[in-house]
Coordinates of C-alpha atoms and ligand atoms in Angstrom, one line a residue:
Chain Q
M2 CA 5.9 26.8 9.5
S3 CA 8.4 23.8 10.2
A4 CA 6.7 20.6 9.3
T5 CA 8.6 18.6 12.3
P6 CA 9.1 20.2 15.5
T7 CA 8.3 18.1 18.0
M8 CA 10.1 14.9 16.3
P9 CA 13.1 13.6 18.4
P10 CA 16.7 13.3 16.6
A11 CA 16.3 10.9 14.2
T12 CA 17.3 7.6 15.7
A13 CA 17.1 4.0 14.2
V14 CA 14.0 2.0 15.7
R15 CA 14.3 -1.7 16.6
P16 CA 11.7 -4.1 16.3
S17 CA 10.4 -5.1 19.2
L18 CA 7.8 -8.5 18.9
P19 CA 5.5 -7.6 22.1
R20 CA 5.2 -3.9 21.8
N21 CA 4.9 -4.5 17.5
T22 CA 2.0 -7.1 18.3
W23 CA 0.2 -4.9 20.8
H24 CA 0.0 -1.9 18.4
V25 CA -1.1 -4.1 15.6
L26 CA -3.4 -5.4 17.9
T27 CA -5.1 -2.5 19.3
R28 CA -4.7 -0.5 15.9
E29 CA -6.9 -3.4 14.7
L30 CA -9.3 -3.2 17.0
R31 CA -9.8 0.7 16.7
P32 CA -12.6 0.5 14.1
V33 CA -14.5 -1.9 16.5
V34 CA -14.3 0.6 19.2
R35 CA -15.0 3.6 16.8
D36 CA -18.1 1.6 16.1
P37 CA -18.7 -1.3 18.1
F38 CA -22.1 -2.2 16.2
T39 CA -20.4 -3.9 13.7
L40 CA -19.9 -6.3 15.7
I41 CA -23.6 -6.9 16.5
F42 CA -24.1 -6.4 12.8
S43 CA -21.8 -9.4 12.2
L44 CA -24.2 -11.7 14.5
F45 CA -26.7 -12.0 11.8
Q46 CA -25.7 -15.2 11.0
P47 CA -25.5 -17.2 14.1
L48 CA -28.8 -15.6 15.1
V49 CA -30.5 -17.1 12.0
F50 CA -29.3 -20.5 12.8
L51 CA -30.6 -20.0 16.5
G52 CA -33.7 -18.2 15.2
L53 CA -34.7 -20.7 12.4
F54 CA -32.8 -23.9 12.7
G55 CA -33.4 -24.2 16.6
P56 CA -36.9 -24.7 16.5
L57 CA -36.3 -27.3 13.7
L58 CA -34.4 -29.2 16.2
V59 CA -36.3 -28.8 18.9
G60 CA -39.2 -29.6 16.6
Q61 CA -37.3 -32.9 15.1
S62 CA -36.0 -34.1 18.6
G63 CA -38.9 -33.6 20.2
A64 CA -37.1 -32.9 24.0
P65 CA -37.7 -29.4 25.6
A66 CA -36.5 -26.4 23.9
G67 CA -34.0 -25.8 26.8
E68 CA -32.2 -29.4 26.5
T69 CA -32.1 -28.6 22.6
L70 CA -30.5 -25.3 23.3
Q71 CA -27.7 -26.8 25.6
W72 CA -26.8 -29.0 23.2
F73 CA -27.0 -26.3 19.8
V74 CA -25.8 -23.0 21.7
P75 CA -22.5 -24.1 21.9
G76 CA -22.3 -25.3 18.0
V77 CA -23.4 -22.1 17.2
L78 CA -20.8 -20.1 19.2
V79 CA -18.0 -22.6 17.4
M80 CA -19.8 -21.6 13.7
I81 CA -19.1 -17.9 14.7
V82 CA -15.5 -18.2 15.2
L83 CA -15.5 -20.7 11.8
F84 CA -17.4 -18.3 9.6
G85 CA -15.9 -14.8 11.5
T86 CA -12.5 -15.9 12.3
G87 CA -12.2 -18.0 9.2
A88 CA -12.9 -15.0 6.6
T89 CA -11.2 -12.4 8.6
G90 CA -8.2 -13.1 5.8
A91 CA -10.3 -11.2 3.7
N92 CA -9.8 -7.8 5.9
L93 CA -5.7 -8.3 5.0
Q94 CA -5.9 -9.2 1.4
Y95 CA -8.2 -6.0 1.0
E96 CA -5.3 -4.1 2.6
I97 CA -2.9 -5.9 0.2
M98 CA -5.1 -4.8 -2.5
T99 CA -5.5 -1.2 -1.6
G100 CA -2.0 -0.6 -0.4
S101 CA -1.7 -0.1 3.2
H102 CA -0.5 -3.4 4.2
E103 CA 2.8 -2.1 1.8
R104 CA 3.0 0.6 3.8
T105 CA 3.0 -1.5 7.5
L106 CA 5.9 -3.5 5.4
V107 CA 8.1 -0.8 5.1
A108 CA 7.6 0.4 8.8
P109 CA 10.3 -1.1 11.1
L110 CA 8.0 -3.6 12.7
A111 CA 8.9 -7.2 13.4
R112 CA 7.1 -8.8 10.3
S113 CA 5.6 -11.5 12.7
S114 CA 3.5 -8.6 14.9
L115 CA 1.8 -7.9 12.2
L116 CA 0.2 -11.9 12.1
V117 CA -0.1 -12.4 15.8
G118 CA -1.7 -8.9 16.6
R119 CA -4.3 -9.1 13.7
A120 CA -4.7 -13.3 15.0
L121 CA -5.0 -12.4 19.0
K122 CA -7.8 -9.3 17.6
E123 CA -9.9 -12.2 16.6
V124 CA -10.2 -12.5 20.5
A125 CA -12.3 -9.3 21.2
P126 CA -15.6 -10.2 18.7
I127 CA -15.2 -14.1 19.6
V128 CA -16.0 -13.0 23.2
V129 CA -18.5 -10.1 22.7
Q130 CA -20.4 -12.3 19.6
S131 CA -20.2 -15.5 22.3
L132 CA -21.6 -13.6 24.8
V133 CA -24.5 -11.9 23.3
I134 CA -25.6 -15.4 21.7
A135 CA -25.5 -16.9 25.2
L136 CA -27.3 -13.9 26.6
I137 CA -30.1 -13.9 23.8
A138 CA -30.3 -18.1 24.4
W139 CA -30.7 -17.6 28.4
P140 CA -34.4 -16.6 28.7
F141 CA -35.5 -19.5 26.2
G142 CA -34.2 -22.1 28.5
F143 CA -30.1 -22.2 27.7
Q144 CA -28.4 -22.7 31.3
L145 CA -25.3 -20.4 32.2
N146 CA -22.7 -21.9 33.5
L147 CA -20.5 -19.0 34.4
P148 CA -17.0 -20.9 35.3
G149 CA -18.0 -23.2 32.2
L150 CA -18.5 -20.3 29.9
A151 CA -15.3 -18.5 31.3
I152 CA -13.3 -21.2 30.5
G153 CA -15.3 -22.4 27.2
L154 CA -14.4 -18.6 26.0
V155 CA -10.9 -19.0 26.4
L156 CA -11.2 -22.4 24.5
L157 CA -12.9 -20.6 21.8
A158 CA -10.4 -17.7 21.5
V159 CA -7.7 -19.6 21.3
F160 CA -9.2 -21.7 18.4
G161 CA -9.8 -18.5 16.6
V162 CA -6.4 -17.4 17.0
G163 CA -5.1 -20.6 15.1
L164 CA -8.0 -20.5 12.6
G165 CA -7.5 -16.7 12.2
S166 CA -4.3 -17.2 11.4
L167 CA -4.9 -19.5 9.0
S168 CA -6.9 -17.4 7.2
Y169 CA -4.2 -14.7 6.9
A170 CA -2.1 -17.2 5.8
L171 CA -4.6 -17.6 3.2
A172 CA -4.8 -13.9 2.3
L173 CA -1.4 -13.5 2.0
A174 CA -0.9 -16.7 -0.5
T175 CA -4.1 -15.9 -2.9
K176 CA -2.9 -12.0 -2.8
D177 CA -4.9 -10.2 -5.3
R178 CA -6.8 -13.3 -6.2
E179 CA -10.1 -12.7 -4.1
W180 CA -12.0 -15.9 -6.0
L181 CA -8.9 -18.2 -5.1
F182 CA -9.1 -16.6 -1.2
W183 CA -13.1 -17.3 -1.0
G184 CA -13.1 -20.5 -2.9
V185 CA -10.2 -22.2 -1.3
Q186 CA -12.0 -21.2 2.3
Q187 CA -15.9 -21.8 1.2
A188 CA -14.3 -25.1 -0.1
L189 CA -12.6 -25.9 3.8
I190 CA -15.5 -24.2 6.3
F191 CA -18.5 -25.7 4.9
P192 CA -16.9 -29.6 5.5
L193 CA -15.3 -28.8 8.6
M194 CA -18.4 -27.1 10.0
I195 CA -20.6 -30.6 8.8
L196 CA -17.8 -32.7 9.8
S197 CA -18.1 -31.3 13.4
G198 CA -21.7 -32.5 14.2
M199 CA -22.3 -28.6 14.9
L200 CA -25.8 -28.4 13.1
L201 CA -26.9 -32.2 13.0
P202 CA -25.5 -35.6 15.2
L203 CA -23.1 -37.6 13.5
D204 CA -24.4 -40.4 15.4
A205 CA -26.8 -41.4 12.8
G206 CA -24.1 -40.6 9.9
P207 CA -22.2 -43.0 7.9
A208 CA -18.9 -44.9 9.6
W209 CA -16.8 -42.6 7.2
M210 CA -18.3 -39.7 8.5
R211 CA -17.9 -40.5 12.2
A212 CA -14.4 -41.4 11.2
V213 CA -13.4 -38.1 9.6
A214 CA -15.0 -36.5 12.5
S215 CA -13.2 -38.0 14.8
V216 CA -10.1 -36.1 13.3
N217 CA -11.6 -32.9 12.9
P218 CA -10.5 -30.6 15.3
V219 CA -13.6 -28.4 15.1
N220 CA -15.8 -31.6 16.1
W221 CA -13.9 -31.9 19.3
V222 CA -13.8 -28.3 20.2
V223 CA -17.5 -28.5 19.6
Q224 CA -17.9 -31.2 22.1
A225 CA -16.0 -29.8 24.6
E226 CA -17.9 -26.7 24.0
R227 CA -20.9 -28.5 25.1
A228 CA -19.5 -30.5 27.9
L229 CA -18.0 -26.8 29.5
L230 CA -21.0 -25.1 29.1
A231 CA -23.2 -28.0 30.8
G232 CA -21.0 -27.2 33.5
D233 CA -19.2 -30.7 33.0
L234 CA -16.0 -29.4 33.2
A235 CA -13.7 -32.9 34.0
N236 CA -15.3 -34.4 30.8
P237 CA -12.6 -36.3 29.0
V238 CA -13.4 -34.4 25.5
V239 CA -12.7 -31.1 27.2
A240 CA -8.9 -32.3 27.1
W241 CA -9.7 -33.2 23.6
G242 CA -10.8 -29.9 22.9
W243 CA -8.0 -28.4 24.5
L244 CA -5.4 -29.8 22.7
S245 CA -7.4 -29.9 19.1
A246 CA -7.5 -26.0 19.6
L247 CA -4.0 -25.8 21.3
G248 CA -2.6 -27.7 18.3
L249 CA -4.5 -25.6 15.6
A250 CA -3.5 -22.3 17.3
A251 CA 0.7 -23.6 17.3
V252 CA 0.2 -24.7 13.7
G253 CA -1.7 -21.9 12.5
L254 CA 0.6 -19.6 13.9
W255 CA 3.5 -21.2 12.4
V256 CA 2.0 -21.0 9.0
G257 CA 0.8 -17.6 9.3
I258 CA 4.2 -16.2 10.5
R259 CA 6.2 -18.5 7.8
S260 CA 4.0 -16.4 5.5
I261 CA 4.2 -13.0 6.7
R262 CA 8.1 -13.4 6.8
R263 CA 8.1 -14.6 3.1
S264 CA 5.2 -11.9 1.8
N265 CA 6.1 -9.2 -0.1
Chain M
M19 CA 33.0 16.4 -0.4
T20 CA 33.6 13.2 1.7
T21 CA 30.2 12.2 2.6
H22 CA 28.9 8.4 1.7
P23 CA 26.5 8.1 -0.7
I24 CA 22.7 7.6 1.1
I25 CA 21.5 5.4 -2.4
E26 CA 24.2 3.4 -3.6
T27 CA 23.1 0.8 -6.3
H28 CA 24.7 -1.4 -8.5
G29 CA 23.2 -3.0 -11.7
L30 CA 20.4 -3.0 -9.5
T31 CA 18.0 -5.6 -11.8
K32 CA 14.4 -6.9 -11.6
H33 CA 12.9 -9.3 -13.6
F34 CA 9.4 -10.8 -13.1
S35 CA 8.3 -13.9 -14.9
V36 CA 4.5 -14.1 -15.5
K37 CA 3.2 -16.8 -17.5
K38 CA 6.6 -18.3 -18.7
K39 CA 7.8 -14.8 -20.3
T40 CA 10.0 -12.3 -18.9
V41 CA 9.1 -9.2 -18.1
E42 CA 12.5 -6.9 -17.5
A43 CA 10.9 -4.3 -15.1
V44 CA 14.5 -2.7 -14.2
T45 CA 17.7 -3.3 -16.0
D46 CA 20.9 -2.9 -14.6
L47 CA 20.1 0.1 -12.2
T48 CA 23.6 1.9 -11.3
F49 CA 23.7 5.5 -9.6
Q50 CA 24.3 7.1 -6.1
V51 CA 22.5 9.6 -4.5
A52 CA 24.2 12.0 -1.9
P53 CA 22.8 13.1 1.2
G54 CA 20.3 15.9 0.9
E55 CA 19.6 15.6 -3.1
L56 CA 16.1 15.9 -4.3
V57 CA 15.7 13.5 -7.2
A58 CA 13.1 12.5 -9.4
F59 CA 12.6 9.5 -11.3
L60 CA 10.9 10.8 -14.4
G61 CA 8.9 8.0 -16.9
P62 CA 6.4 7.2 -18.6
N63 CA 4.1 4.1 -17.3
G64 CA 5.4 0.8 -16.9
A65 CA 9.2 2.2 -17.1
G66 CA 10.4 0.5 -13.9
K67 CA 9.8 3.3 -11.2
T68 CA 7.9 1.9 -9.0
T69 CA 9.6 -1.8 -9.4
S70 CA 12.9 0.4 -8.3
L71 CA 11.5 2.0 -5.4
R72 CA 10.1 -1.5 -4.2
M73 CA 13.8 -2.6 -4.4
L74 CA 15.3 0.4 -2.9
T75 CA 12.5 0.1 0.5
T76 CA 13.1 -3.8 0.6
L77 CA 10.0 -4.5 -0.6
I78 CA 10.9 -6.9 -3.1
P79 CA 14.3 -8.6 -3.7
P80 CA 16.3 -7.7 -6.8
T81 CA 16.6 -10.3 -9.4
S82 CA 20.2 -9.2 -9.2
G83 CA 22.9 -6.3 -8.0
T84 CA 22.8 -4.7 -4.8
A85 CA 21.8 -1.6 -3.3
K86 CA 22.9 0.2 -0.4
V87 CA 20.4 2.5 1.5
V88 CA 21.1 4.7 4.6
G89 CA 24.6 2.5 4.8
H90 CA 22.8 -0.7 4.8
D91 CA 22.3 -3.5 2.5
I92 CA 19.0 -4.1 1.3
A93 CA 19.4 -7.5 1.0
G94 CA 20.9 -8.4 3.9
E95 CA 19.7 -5.7 6.7
P96 CA 16.3 -4.5 5.6
A97 CA 15.2 -3.9 8.9
A98 CA 18.3 -1.5 9.6
V99 CA 17.1 0.0 6.1
R100 CA 13.5 0.0 7.2
A101 CA 14.2 1.7 10.4
R102 CA 15.5 4.6 8.6
I103 CA 13.4 5.0 5.6
G104 CA 10.2 6.9 4.7
Y105 CA 7.9 5.3 2.1
V106 CA 4.8 6.7 0.3
G107 CA 3.4 4.0 -2.1
Q108 CA 1.6 4.7 -5.4
L109 CA -1.7 3.0 -3.9
T110 CA -3.2 4.2 -0.6
S111 CA -1.5 4.2 2.6
G112 CA -4.4 4.3 4.9
S113 CA -6.3 1.4 5.5
Y114 CA -9.9 1.9 4.7
A115 CA -11.5 0.9 7.6
Q116 CA -9.5 3.2 9.7
R117 CA -10.0 7.0 10.7
A118 CA -7.4 9.1 9.3
R119 CA -6.1 10.5 12.2
D120 CA -5.7 7.0 14.5
E121 CA -4.1 6.0 11.3
L122 CA -1.5 9.0 11.8
V123 CA -1.5 8.2 15.4
Y124 CA -0.6 4.3 15.0
Q125 CA 2.2 5.3 12.3
G126 CA 3.9 7.2 15.2
L127 CA 3.8 4.3 17.2
F128 CA 5.2 2.1 14.5
Y129 CA 7.9 4.3 14.5
G130 CA 8.8 4.4 18.1
L131 CA 7.0 7.1 19.3
G132 CA 5.2 7.3 22.8
R133 CA 1.7 7.7 22.1
A134 CA 2.1 11.5 23.9
A135 CA 4.4 12.3 21.1
A136 CA 2.5 10.1 18.3
T137 CA -0.6 12.0 19.1
R138 CA 0.8 15.1 19.3
R139 CA 2.7 14.8 16.0
A140 CA -0.7 13.5 14.3
D141 CA -2.1 17.1 15.5
E142 CA 0.8 18.5 13.9
L143 CA 0.5 17.3 10.9
V144 CA -3.6 17.1 10.7
E145 CA -2.8 21.0 11.0
S146 CA -0.3 21.6 8.7
L147 CA -1.3 19.3 6.0
D148 CA -4.9 20.8 6.5
L149 CA -6.3 17.2 7.2
A150 CA -8.9 18.6 9.7
G151 CA -12.1 18.3 7.7
F152 CA -11.9 14.9 7.4
A153 CA -9.2 13.7 10.0
A154 CA -12.1 12.1 12.0
R155 CA -13.5 10.3 8.6
P156 CA -12.6 6.8 7.6
V157 CA -10.0 6.4 4.8
Q158 CA -12.7 4.5 2.5
Q159 CA -15.0 8.1 2.6
L160 CA -12.0 10.3 1.8
S161 CA -11.9 11.4 -2.1
G162 CA -8.6 10.6 -4.0
G163 CA -6.8 13.6 -3.4
Q164 CA -7.7 13.5 0.6
K165 CA -6.4 10.4 0.7
R166 CA -3.2 11.2 -0.9
R167 CA -2.7 14.0 1.5
L168 CA -3.4 11.3 4.1
D169 CA -0.7 9.0 2.5
V170 CA 2.0 11.8 2.4
A171 CA 1.6 13.1 5.9
L172 CA 1.8 9.4 6.9
G173 CA 5.3 9.3 5.1
L174 CA 6.0 12.4 6.9
V175 CA 5.2 11.3 10.6
H176 CA 8.6 9.9 11.6
A177 CA 10.7 12.8 9.4
P178 CA 13.2 10.3 8.0
T179 CA 16.3 10.9 6.6
L180 CA 15.3 9.6 3.1
L181 CA 11.9 9.6 2.1
F182 CA 10.9 7.8 -0.9
L183 CA 7.5 8.9 -2.7
D184 CA 5.8 7.3 -5.6
E185 CA 3.6 10.0 -7.5
P186 CA 3.2 11.7 -4.5
S187 CA 1.0 14.5 -6.2
T188 CA -1.3 12.6 -8.3
G189 CA -4.9 13.3 -8.1
L190 CA -4.0 16.4 -6.1
D191 CA -5.2 19.5 -6.9
P192 CA -3.1 22.6 -7.6
Q193 CA -3.0 24.5 -4.3
S194 CA -2.9 20.8 -2.5
R195 CA 0.3 20.2 -4.6
A196 CA 1.8 23.4 -4.1
N197 CA 1.3 22.9 -0.2
L198 CA 2.5 19.4 -0.3
W199 CA 5.8 20.9 -2.2
Q200 CA 6.2 23.1 0.4
H201 CA 6.2 20.8 2.9
I202 CA 8.4 18.7 1.3
L203 CA 11.0 21.6 1.0
D204 CA 10.5 22.5 4.1
L205 CA 11.8 19.3 5.5
R206 CA 14.6 19.5 3.6
A207 CA 15.4 22.4 4.9
S208 CA 15.0 21.7 8.5
H209 CA 16.0 18.1 8.8
G210 CA 18.3 17.8 5.7
T211 CA 15.9 15.2 4.2
T212 CA 17.0 13.2 0.8
V213 CA 14.0 12.8 -1.2
F214 CA 13.6 10.8 -3.7
L215 CA 10.4 10.7 -6.0
T216 CA 8.4 9.9 -9.3
T217 CA 6.6 11.9 -11.3
H218 CA 4.3 11.9 -14.3
Y219 CA 4.5 15.8 -13.9
L220 CA 7.1 16.9 -16.1
E221 CA 6.5 20.8 -14.5
E222 CA 7.1 18.9 -11.2
A223 CA 10.4 17.5 -12.3
D224 CA 11.6 20.4 -13.5
R225 CA 10.6 23.1 -10.9
Y226 CA 11.2 21.4 -7.5
A227 CA 14.1 18.6 -8.7
E228 CA 17.7 19.4 -8.4
R229 CA 18.3 16.1 -10.4
V230 CA 16.2 14.0 -12.7
M231 CA 16.7 10.7 -13.8
V232 CA 14.6 10.0 -16.3
M233 CA 13.7 6.0 -17.0
D234 CA 12.5 4.2 -20.0
R235 CA 11.6 0.6 -20.6
G236 CA 13.5 -0.5 -17.1
R237 CA 16.9 1.8 -17.7
V238 CA 17.9 5.3 -16.9
I239 CA 18.4 6.8 -20.2
A240 CA 19.7 10.1 -18.8
D241 CA 20.6 11.6 -15.2
D242 CA 21.5 15.4 -14.5
T243 CA 19.9 18.4 -13.6
A244 CA 16.8 19.6 -15.5
T245 CA 18.4 22.6 -16.9
R246 CA 21.2 20.7 -18.1
L247 CA 19.2 18.0 -19.6
K248 CA 17.4 20.7 -21.0
A249 CA 20.2 22.9 -22.4
D250 CA 22.1 19.2 -24.0
L251 CA 19.2 17.5 -25.3
A252 CA 16.6 19.7 -25.9
G253 CA 17.0 23.4 -27.1
D254 CA 14.4 26.2 -27.3
Q255 CA 12.5 26.6 -30.0
L256 CA 12.5 29.9 -32.1
T257 CA 10.0 31.2 -34.2
F258 CA 10.1 34.1 -36.6
G259 CA 7.0 35.8 -38.4
F260 CA 7.5 37.3 -41.8
A261 CA 5.0 39.6 -43.9
T262 CA 5.4 38.1 -47.2
P263 CA 6.7 34.7 -48.0
A264 CA 9.9 36.2 -49.9
E265 CA 11.1 38.1 -46.9
A266 CA 10.8 34.8 -44.9
D267 CA 12.9 32.9 -47.7
Q268 CA 15.2 35.3 -47.0
A269 CA 15.1 35.6 -43.3
A270 CA 16.3 31.8 -43.2
G271 CA 19.4 32.3 -44.6
V272 CA 20.2 35.1 -42.3
V273 CA 19.3 33.3 -39.3
G274 CA 20.9 29.9 -40.4
R275 CA 24.7 31.7 -40.6
L276 CA 24.0 32.4 -37.1
T277 CA 23.7 28.8 -35.8
P278 CA 24.5 25.7 -36.8
E279 CA 21.3 24.1 -36.2
P280 CA 19.0 23.5 -38.9
V281 CA 16.7 26.0 -40.2
R282 CA 13.2 25.0 -40.9
R283 CA 9.9 27.0 -43.0
E284 CA 6.8 26.4 -41.2
G285 CA 4.1 27.9 -43.6
E286 CA 4.5 30.3 -45.8
R287 CA 5.8 33.2 -43.9
E288 CA 7.6 31.3 -41.0
V289 CA 11.0 30.6 -40.4
V290 CA 11.6 28.2 -37.0
L291 CA 14.6 26.7 -35.8
T292 CA 15.7 24.6 -32.0
A293 CA 18.7 25.6 -30.8
P294 CA 20.1 26.1 -27.0
G295 CA 21.2 29.2 -25.6
G296 CA 17.9 30.5 -27.9
D297 CA 17.7 33.4 -25.1
T298 CA 21.0 34.9 -26.3
L299 CA 20.6 33.8 -30.0
L300 CA 16.9 35.4 -30.3
P301 CA 18.1 39.3 -30.0
A302 CA 21.0 38.3 -32.2
A303 CA 19.0 37.5 -34.6
L304 CA 16.7 40.2 -34.7
R305 CA 19.6 42.6 -35.4
A306 CA 21.1 40.5 -37.8
L307 CA 17.5 40.5 -39.7
D308 CA 17.0 44.2 -39.5
A309 CA 20.8 45.1 -40.5
A310 CA 19.9 42.4 -43.4
G311 CA 16.8 44.9 -44.3
L312 CA 14.5 42.1 -42.8
Q313 CA 11.2 43.2 -40.5
A314 CA 10.2 40.4 -38.6
V315 CA 6.2 41.0 -37.6
R316 CA 6.3 38.2 -34.9
A317 CA 9.2 36.3 -32.9
T318 CA 8.8 34.0 -29.8
G319 CA 11.3 31.9 -28.2
V320 CA 9.6 28.6 -26.1
P321 CA 12.2 27.1 -23.7
P322 CA 12.2 23.4 -23.7
T323 CA 10.4 20.9 -21.5
L324 CA 11.5 17.9 -20.0
D325 CA 9.2 16.1 -22.4
D326 CA 11.6 17.5 -25.5
V327 CA 14.3 15.9 -23.5
F328 CA 12.2 12.7 -23.8
L329 CA 11.5 12.8 -27.5
A330 CA 15.2 13.3 -27.9
L331 CA 16.3 10.5 -26.1
T332 CA 14.0 7.9 -27.3
G333 CA 12.3 9.5 -30.4
R334 CA 8.7 9.5 -28.2
S335 CA 7.3 11.9 -26.6
L336 CA 6.0 11.3 -22.6
R337 CA 2.9 11.8 -23.0
E338 CA 2.5 9.2 -26.3
A339 CA 4.7 6.7 -24.0
D340 CA 2.1 7.1 -21.7
Q341 CA -0.6 5.9 -23.7
P342 CA -1.3 2.0 -23.5
D343 CA 0.9 0.2 -26.7
A344 CA 2.1 3.4 -27.9
D345 CA 5.4 1.7 -28.8
E346 CA 5.3 3.8 -32.2
P347 CA 5.4 7.0 -32.3
A348 CA 1.7 8.2 -32.8
A349 CA 0.5 9.5 -36.4
E350 CA 0.1 13.1 -35.4
L351 CA 3.5 14.4 -33.8
E352 CA 1.7 17.9 -33.9
G353 CA 1.8 19.6 -30.8
A354 CA 3.5 16.4 -29.2
T355 CA 6.5 18.1 -28.5
R356 CA 4.6 20.9 -26.5
Ligands
ATP402 N1 4.8 -7.9 -9.6 C1 4.6 -7.8 -11.2 N2 4.3 -9.0 -11.6 C2 5.0 -9.1 -12.9 N3 5.1 -7.9 -13.7 C3 5.0 -6.5 -13.2 C4 4.7 -6.5 -11.5 N4 5.1 -5.6 -11.1 C5 5.5 -4.6 -12.0 N5 5.7 -5.4 -13.4 C6 5.8 -4.9 -14.6 O1 6.8 -4.2 -14.8 C7 7.0 -3.0 -15.5 C8 7.3 -1.8 -15.0 O2 6.6 -1.4 -13.9 P1 6.2 -0.1 -12.7 O3 5.0 -0.3 -11.7 O4 7.9 -0.1 -12.2 O5 6.3 0.5 -13.8 P2 6.0 2.5 -13.3 O6 7.2 3.2 -14.3 O7 5.8 2.7 -11.5 O8 4.7 2.5 -13.9 P3 3.4 4.0 -13.7 O9 3.9 5.0 -13.7 O10 2.1 3.3 -14.2 O11 3.5 3.9 -12.5 C9 5.8 -3.0 -16.3 O12 6.1 -3.6 -17.6 C10 4.8 -4.0 -15.1 O13 3.7 -4.7 -15.7
MG403 MG1 4.3 3.4 -10.8

């Protein structure tokens, strides 16, 4: 019984960012492929907002349900990214604590691939979950504009890559202190959500809130999604949405890559 | 031999600062390991074994000192070191969310195998490390010993020339432990792999390691083959029992003339001594006693263990040093030396 019959002669492997990123990405997706139901389960929160908060909005605005959904669903899609992807660092934190992250740090992988692969993986749940929500809202009067939806999903994905990278960076910074991770995460996510006008319009809010919202990238992504999903592809807010999402992705990846390079 | 050492450290030191206090985890580690050696780090909890391995595997930078691993500097060329070593950490290597076999395949991909080769290699390890019963299950659902077997399999995927194992056999049942060792020995036989491991199991270090480095409080305090450590630092314990206290009194004198080691009385009728080369001393003593007209009714010779070595070196037994807060020797030394 030999332990190693099919091994090639021991040669040193060189890290390669594209190849390593691909492997990290597909490995991260593995549990989802094995058990796709986990994706649907995490839809619970957006469904609650759609099902319980949606009717309140309809009641309050007095507008037809379809019109309210057209305003609300884009916000719910951004919420999926904010809460799902914003929390994804917890998975890395768990791997830091249980030990498997350490194994990958000793493997001949480009350090940055460990972050980039994970961040890119976030695209999958974002796209699947957004489509499910859009399809659920459809029979209730939500209009599906296919080109708008397609562009909107790409925008969400870019935004998610940035937010996911930041979440991973937070996990790397807080290491085994779970309470710190969740404390910081919650302290950021909720103001970002409320100040994005995702749930309630900010028009009625005080001037300072509107001022803060105008520099909140989440706000611009929400507005861009509203325009895109309504088929208003040429609306200038779309450009602002892209600028915000791309900016966040650039900053997120930069911060994330720096953190993983320095982590030990 | 003109081969270069596969591990070479000079004054390797790691100090952590925790709340303004300095923890001297590892101090001034200087040693060399030749290719193909099987070295065991033996020491109580907190001795600095894991910290040493984490420095050598590029996971943490040393506070001071240098090390070359497989010809590359751990600080200057960490990527080159990583490409040439394998590491099984003290914690769980498999991600809890992943299935065991998927982790093996991806480990192969991480180490540069193609998908077909990685799959084949995963299947081989599943077979040879007897993981088939749970390979399709998520790591989270495995028992402690099953997780450990997967950890070891992950470390073996790319058959590294130098393999670091941090307490590989902790939590394994005797059969899995024997199986693990069979693997490590096979790997050495077929690839000349250098194995550097830590263990709490004295018997394991004794039986398998060609070289034992005893570590305590961040320092290596002895470094030799288990046999020589025991011969030099401990010794066999010989016990002679007699029918009457008077005979035991006389016997102490007779036996004492055969060896420079002190001869003790234990109980009324027993004579005890600890001496190197007990295997030849025992029959010689029995002949001398016979010649003096003294009949031993019982005689035992117990070879030393590495625990005796640790006791001789530190005044503490490994077992009690492993207890938290066991900085002073426990009150009942009785039995602690076995
Ligand atoms: N990251 C860290 N921060 C602070 N102190 C640390 C850190 N890692 C280890 N130490 C301390 O360094 C010392 C050596 O720890 P190490 O983990 O190397 O011991 P060990 O010999 O592996 O012990 P065990 O047998 O329990 O695994 C201990 O006192 C430990 O508390
Ligand atoms: Mg340890």
